[in-house]
Short mmCIF file of C-alpha atoms in Angstrom, two decimals:
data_model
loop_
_atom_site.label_atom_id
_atom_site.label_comp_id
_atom_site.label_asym_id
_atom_site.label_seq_id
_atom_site.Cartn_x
_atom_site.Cartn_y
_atom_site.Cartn_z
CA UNK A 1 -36.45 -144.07 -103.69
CA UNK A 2 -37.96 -144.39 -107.44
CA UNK A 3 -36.64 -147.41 -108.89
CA UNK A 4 -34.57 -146.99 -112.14
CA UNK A 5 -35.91 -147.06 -115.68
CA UNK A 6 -34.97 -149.37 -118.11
CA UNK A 7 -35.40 -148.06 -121.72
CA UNK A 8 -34.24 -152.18 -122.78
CA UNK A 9 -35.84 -155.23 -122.49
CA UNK A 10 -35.38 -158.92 -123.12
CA UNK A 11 -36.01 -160.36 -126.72
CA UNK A 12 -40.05 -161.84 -126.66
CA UNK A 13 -41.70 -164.61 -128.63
CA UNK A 14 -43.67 -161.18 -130.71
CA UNK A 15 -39.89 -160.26 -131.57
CA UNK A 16 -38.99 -163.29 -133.43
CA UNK A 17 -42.55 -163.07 -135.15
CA UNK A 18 -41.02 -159.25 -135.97
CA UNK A 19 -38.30 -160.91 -137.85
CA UNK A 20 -40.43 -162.73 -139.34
CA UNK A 21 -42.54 -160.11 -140.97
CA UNK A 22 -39.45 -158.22 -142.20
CA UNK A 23 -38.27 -161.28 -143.81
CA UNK A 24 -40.89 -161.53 -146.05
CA UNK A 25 -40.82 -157.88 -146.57
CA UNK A 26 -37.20 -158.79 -148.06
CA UNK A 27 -38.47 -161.44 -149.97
CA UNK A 28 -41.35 -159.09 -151.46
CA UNK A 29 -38.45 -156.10 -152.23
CA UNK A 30 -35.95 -158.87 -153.39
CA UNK A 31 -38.37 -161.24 -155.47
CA UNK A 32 -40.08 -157.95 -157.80
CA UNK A 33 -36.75 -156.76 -158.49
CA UNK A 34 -35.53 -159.60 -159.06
CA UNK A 35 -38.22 -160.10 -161.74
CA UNK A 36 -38.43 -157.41 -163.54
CA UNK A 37 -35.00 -156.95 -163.37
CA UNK A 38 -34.11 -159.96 -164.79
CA UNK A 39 -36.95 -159.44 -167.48
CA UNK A 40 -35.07 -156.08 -168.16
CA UNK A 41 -31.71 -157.15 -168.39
CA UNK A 42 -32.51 -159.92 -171.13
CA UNK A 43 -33.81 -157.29 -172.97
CA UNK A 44 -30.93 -154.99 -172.21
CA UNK A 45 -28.61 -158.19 -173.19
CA UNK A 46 -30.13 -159.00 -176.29
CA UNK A 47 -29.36 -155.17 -177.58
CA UNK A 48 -26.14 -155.14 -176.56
CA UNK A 49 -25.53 -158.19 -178.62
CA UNK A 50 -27.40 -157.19 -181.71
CA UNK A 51 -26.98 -153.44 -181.79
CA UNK A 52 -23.21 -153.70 -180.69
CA UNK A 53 -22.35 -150.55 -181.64
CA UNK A 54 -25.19 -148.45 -180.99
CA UNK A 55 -25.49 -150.00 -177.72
CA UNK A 56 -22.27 -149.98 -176.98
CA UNK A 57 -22.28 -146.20 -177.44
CA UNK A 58 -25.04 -145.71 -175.29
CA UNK A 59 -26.75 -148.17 -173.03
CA UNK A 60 -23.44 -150.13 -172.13
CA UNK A 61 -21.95 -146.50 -170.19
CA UNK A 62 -25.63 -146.34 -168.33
CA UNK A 63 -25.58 -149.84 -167.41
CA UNK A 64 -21.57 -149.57 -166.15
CA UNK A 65 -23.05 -147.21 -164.06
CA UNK A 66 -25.58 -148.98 -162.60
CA UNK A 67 -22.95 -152.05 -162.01
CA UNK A 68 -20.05 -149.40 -160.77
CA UNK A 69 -21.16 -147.36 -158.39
CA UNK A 70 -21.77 -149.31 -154.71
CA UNK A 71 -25.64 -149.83 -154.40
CA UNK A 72 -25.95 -147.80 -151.61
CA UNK A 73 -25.16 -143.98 -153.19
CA UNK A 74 -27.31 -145.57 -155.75
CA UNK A 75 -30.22 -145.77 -153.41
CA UNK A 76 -29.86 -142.60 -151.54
CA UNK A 77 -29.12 -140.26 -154.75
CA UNK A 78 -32.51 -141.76 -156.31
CA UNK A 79 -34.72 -141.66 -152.75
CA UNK A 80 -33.59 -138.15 -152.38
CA UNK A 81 -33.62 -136.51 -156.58
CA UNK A 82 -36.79 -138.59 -157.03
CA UNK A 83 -39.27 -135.62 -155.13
CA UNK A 84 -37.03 -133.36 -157.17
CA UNK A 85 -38.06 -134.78 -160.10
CA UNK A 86 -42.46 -135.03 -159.08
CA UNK A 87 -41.81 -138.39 -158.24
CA UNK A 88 -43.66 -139.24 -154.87
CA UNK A 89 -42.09 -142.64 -154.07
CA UNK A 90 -41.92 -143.91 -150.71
CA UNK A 91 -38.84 -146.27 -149.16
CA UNK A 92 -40.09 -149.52 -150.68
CA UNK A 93 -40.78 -148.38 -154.31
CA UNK A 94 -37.63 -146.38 -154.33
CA UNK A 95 -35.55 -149.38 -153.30
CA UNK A 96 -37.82 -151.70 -155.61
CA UNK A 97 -36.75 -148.90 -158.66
CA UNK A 98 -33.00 -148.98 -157.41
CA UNK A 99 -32.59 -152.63 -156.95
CA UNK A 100 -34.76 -153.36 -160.54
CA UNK A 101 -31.94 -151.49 -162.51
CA UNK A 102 -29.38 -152.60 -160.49
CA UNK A 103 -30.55 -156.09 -161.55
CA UNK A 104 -30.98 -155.33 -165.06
CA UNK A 105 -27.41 -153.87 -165.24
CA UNK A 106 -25.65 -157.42 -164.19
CA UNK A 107 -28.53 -159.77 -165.93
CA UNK A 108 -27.68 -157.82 -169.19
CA UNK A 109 -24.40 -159.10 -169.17
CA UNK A 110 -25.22 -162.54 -168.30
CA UNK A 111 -27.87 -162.57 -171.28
CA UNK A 112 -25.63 -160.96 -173.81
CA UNK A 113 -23.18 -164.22 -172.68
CA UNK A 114 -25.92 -167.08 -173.05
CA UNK A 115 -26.71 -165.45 -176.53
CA UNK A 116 -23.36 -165.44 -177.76
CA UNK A 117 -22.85 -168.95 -176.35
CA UNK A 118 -24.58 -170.14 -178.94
CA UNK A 119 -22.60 -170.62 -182.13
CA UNK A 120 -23.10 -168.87 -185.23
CA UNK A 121 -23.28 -172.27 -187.23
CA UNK A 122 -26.19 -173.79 -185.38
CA UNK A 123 -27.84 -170.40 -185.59
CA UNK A 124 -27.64 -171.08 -189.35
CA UNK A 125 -28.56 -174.04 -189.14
CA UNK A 126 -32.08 -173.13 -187.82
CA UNK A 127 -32.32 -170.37 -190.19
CA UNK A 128 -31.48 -172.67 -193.35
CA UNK A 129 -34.33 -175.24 -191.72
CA UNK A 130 -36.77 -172.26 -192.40
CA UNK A 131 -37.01 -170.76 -189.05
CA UNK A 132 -37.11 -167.40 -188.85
CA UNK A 133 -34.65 -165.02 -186.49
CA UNK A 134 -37.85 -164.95 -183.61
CA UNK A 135 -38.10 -168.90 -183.76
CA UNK A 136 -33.93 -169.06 -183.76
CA UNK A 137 -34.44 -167.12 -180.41
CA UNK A 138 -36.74 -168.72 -178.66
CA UNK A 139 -36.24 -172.36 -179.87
CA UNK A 140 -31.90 -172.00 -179.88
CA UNK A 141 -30.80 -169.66 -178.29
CA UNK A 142 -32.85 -169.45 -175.37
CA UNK A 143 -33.56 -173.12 -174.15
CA UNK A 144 -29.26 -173.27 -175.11
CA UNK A 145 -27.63 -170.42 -174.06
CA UNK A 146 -30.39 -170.27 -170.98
CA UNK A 147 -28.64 -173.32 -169.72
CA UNK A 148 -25.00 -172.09 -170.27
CA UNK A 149 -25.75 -168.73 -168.38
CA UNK A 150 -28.42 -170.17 -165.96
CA UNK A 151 -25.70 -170.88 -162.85
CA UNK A 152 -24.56 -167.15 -163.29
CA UNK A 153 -28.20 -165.70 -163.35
CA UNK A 154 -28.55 -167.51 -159.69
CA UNK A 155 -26.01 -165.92 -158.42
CA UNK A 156 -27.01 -162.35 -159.56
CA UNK A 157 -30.36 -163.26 -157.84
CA UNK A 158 -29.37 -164.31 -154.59
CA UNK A 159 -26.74 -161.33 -154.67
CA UNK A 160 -29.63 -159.00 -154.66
CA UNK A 161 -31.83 -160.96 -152.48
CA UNK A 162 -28.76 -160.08 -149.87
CA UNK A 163 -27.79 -156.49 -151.44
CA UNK A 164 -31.73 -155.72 -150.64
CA UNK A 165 -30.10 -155.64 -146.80
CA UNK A 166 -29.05 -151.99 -147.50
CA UNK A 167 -32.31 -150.36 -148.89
CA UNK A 168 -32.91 -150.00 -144.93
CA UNK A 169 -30.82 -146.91 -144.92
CA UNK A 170 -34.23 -145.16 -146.85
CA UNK A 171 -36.29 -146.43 -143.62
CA UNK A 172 -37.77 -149.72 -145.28
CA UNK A 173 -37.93 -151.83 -142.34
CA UNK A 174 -36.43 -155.44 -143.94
CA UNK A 175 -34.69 -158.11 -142.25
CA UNK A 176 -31.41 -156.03 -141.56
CA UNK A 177 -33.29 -152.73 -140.21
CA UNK A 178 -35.35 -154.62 -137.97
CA UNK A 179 -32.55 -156.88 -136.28
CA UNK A 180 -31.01 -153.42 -135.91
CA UNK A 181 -33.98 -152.15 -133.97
CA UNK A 182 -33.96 -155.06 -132.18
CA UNK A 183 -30.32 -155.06 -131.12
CA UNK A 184 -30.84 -151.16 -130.06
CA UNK A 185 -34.31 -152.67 -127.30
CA UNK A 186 -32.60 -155.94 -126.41
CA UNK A 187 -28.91 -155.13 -126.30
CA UNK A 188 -28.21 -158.68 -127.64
CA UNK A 189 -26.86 -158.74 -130.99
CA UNK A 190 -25.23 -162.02 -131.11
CA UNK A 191 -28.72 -163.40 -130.87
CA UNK A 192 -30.63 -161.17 -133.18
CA UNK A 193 -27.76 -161.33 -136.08
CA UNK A 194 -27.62 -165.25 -135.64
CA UNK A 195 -31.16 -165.17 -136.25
CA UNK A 196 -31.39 -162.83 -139.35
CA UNK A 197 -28.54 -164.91 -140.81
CA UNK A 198 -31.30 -168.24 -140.21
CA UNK A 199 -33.70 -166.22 -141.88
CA UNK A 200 -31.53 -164.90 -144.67
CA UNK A 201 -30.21 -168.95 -145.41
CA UNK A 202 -33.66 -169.50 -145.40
CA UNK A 203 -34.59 -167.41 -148.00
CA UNK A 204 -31.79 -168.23 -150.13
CA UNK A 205 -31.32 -172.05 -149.67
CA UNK A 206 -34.37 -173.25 -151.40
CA UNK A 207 -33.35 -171.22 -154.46
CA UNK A 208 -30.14 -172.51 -154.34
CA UNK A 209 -31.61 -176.16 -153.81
CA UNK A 210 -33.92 -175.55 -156.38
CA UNK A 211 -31.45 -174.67 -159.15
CA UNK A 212 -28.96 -177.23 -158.59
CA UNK A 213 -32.22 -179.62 -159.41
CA UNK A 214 -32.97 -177.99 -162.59
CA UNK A 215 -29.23 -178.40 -163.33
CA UNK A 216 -29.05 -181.94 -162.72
CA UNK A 217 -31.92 -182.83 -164.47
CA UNK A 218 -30.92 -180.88 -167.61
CA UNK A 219 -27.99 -182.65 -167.63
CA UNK A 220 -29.20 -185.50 -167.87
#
């Protein structure tokens, strides 16, 4: 009698190693969108603060958009139009594009905040010292309304650090797609999804360390 075949198998040391790798595949995905993204959205802010009713007119409905509908349409409506459209993208730029704009759509809020934290009267108060609106911006309104918004800009960050969990429905194999792969060999899920929660505090924790330092000390 042929003994029976087993398609599963126990979780291995090259497993955890496999988690490993997808992490920092989440940290690649998460920390370019994150950038640019962020780099968008202050520009995004800044016109919707000076160009309130142009903007509001026109980039504020594309950027409700973006915040409005759930990430995931969002990813499979662009992975999908994009070869419609001559665009030969594979999973991880199309999640990098998705996640970017996505980013840019909350930062821009957050920026257009930190800018208007900053009162009109100080702002004329640089201007009547001779600076001129670029030098207002970058010497008052940045380093001030930087701090004010600074806490929410974290949070947008490590929000799409964790959102970056669902670009594995377009086959990018991050943290999430590989624990599921994992679960589906090893049949032990508890294990795997402790682990990929580990992996995703450790990711996020030294951000969140990080930032509470900068806090502090600008308090100070």
């Amino acid at each position: 009698m042929e003994p029976a075949i087993s398609f599963f198998s126990g979780f291995r040391a090259a497993d955890l190693w496999f988690m490993a790798e997808a992490a920092w595949r989440t940290l690649l995905i998460s920390g370019v969108s994150i950038v640019i993204g962020s780099l968008l959205g202050i520009l995004f802010g800044w016109m919707l603060h000076e160009g309130r009713l142009l903007a509001s007119l026109t980039l504020a409905p594309l950027l409700d958009v973006f915040r409005s509908v759930p990430l995931i349409i969002q990813l499979v409506l662009f992975y999908n139009f994009a070869p419609i459209a001559g665009l030969s993208l594979d999973p991880f730029a199309s999640g990098a594009v998705v996640l970017t704009l996505y980013c840019a759509s909350l930062v821009a809020n957050v920026a257009r905040g930190g800018i208007a934290a900053v009162g009109q009267p100080m702002r004329r108060a640089a201007r009547s010292l001779g600076m001129t609106y670029w030098q207002d911006m970058r010497h008052v309104v940045l380093p001030i309304g930087g701090r004010a918004v600074f806490p929410s800009w974290v949070g947008v960050a490590l929000g799409v650090m964790k959102d970056s969990a669902l670009v594995s429905v377009l086959g990018y194999v991050e943290l999430l797609k590989a624990s599921q792969i994992l679960i589906t060999r090893t049949q032990e899920p508890f294990m795997i999804l402790t682990l990929a929660g580990a992996f995703y505090f450790a990711l996020s924790y030294p951000i969140s360390r990080y930032s509470a330092r900068l806090e502090a000390r600008w308090a100070q």
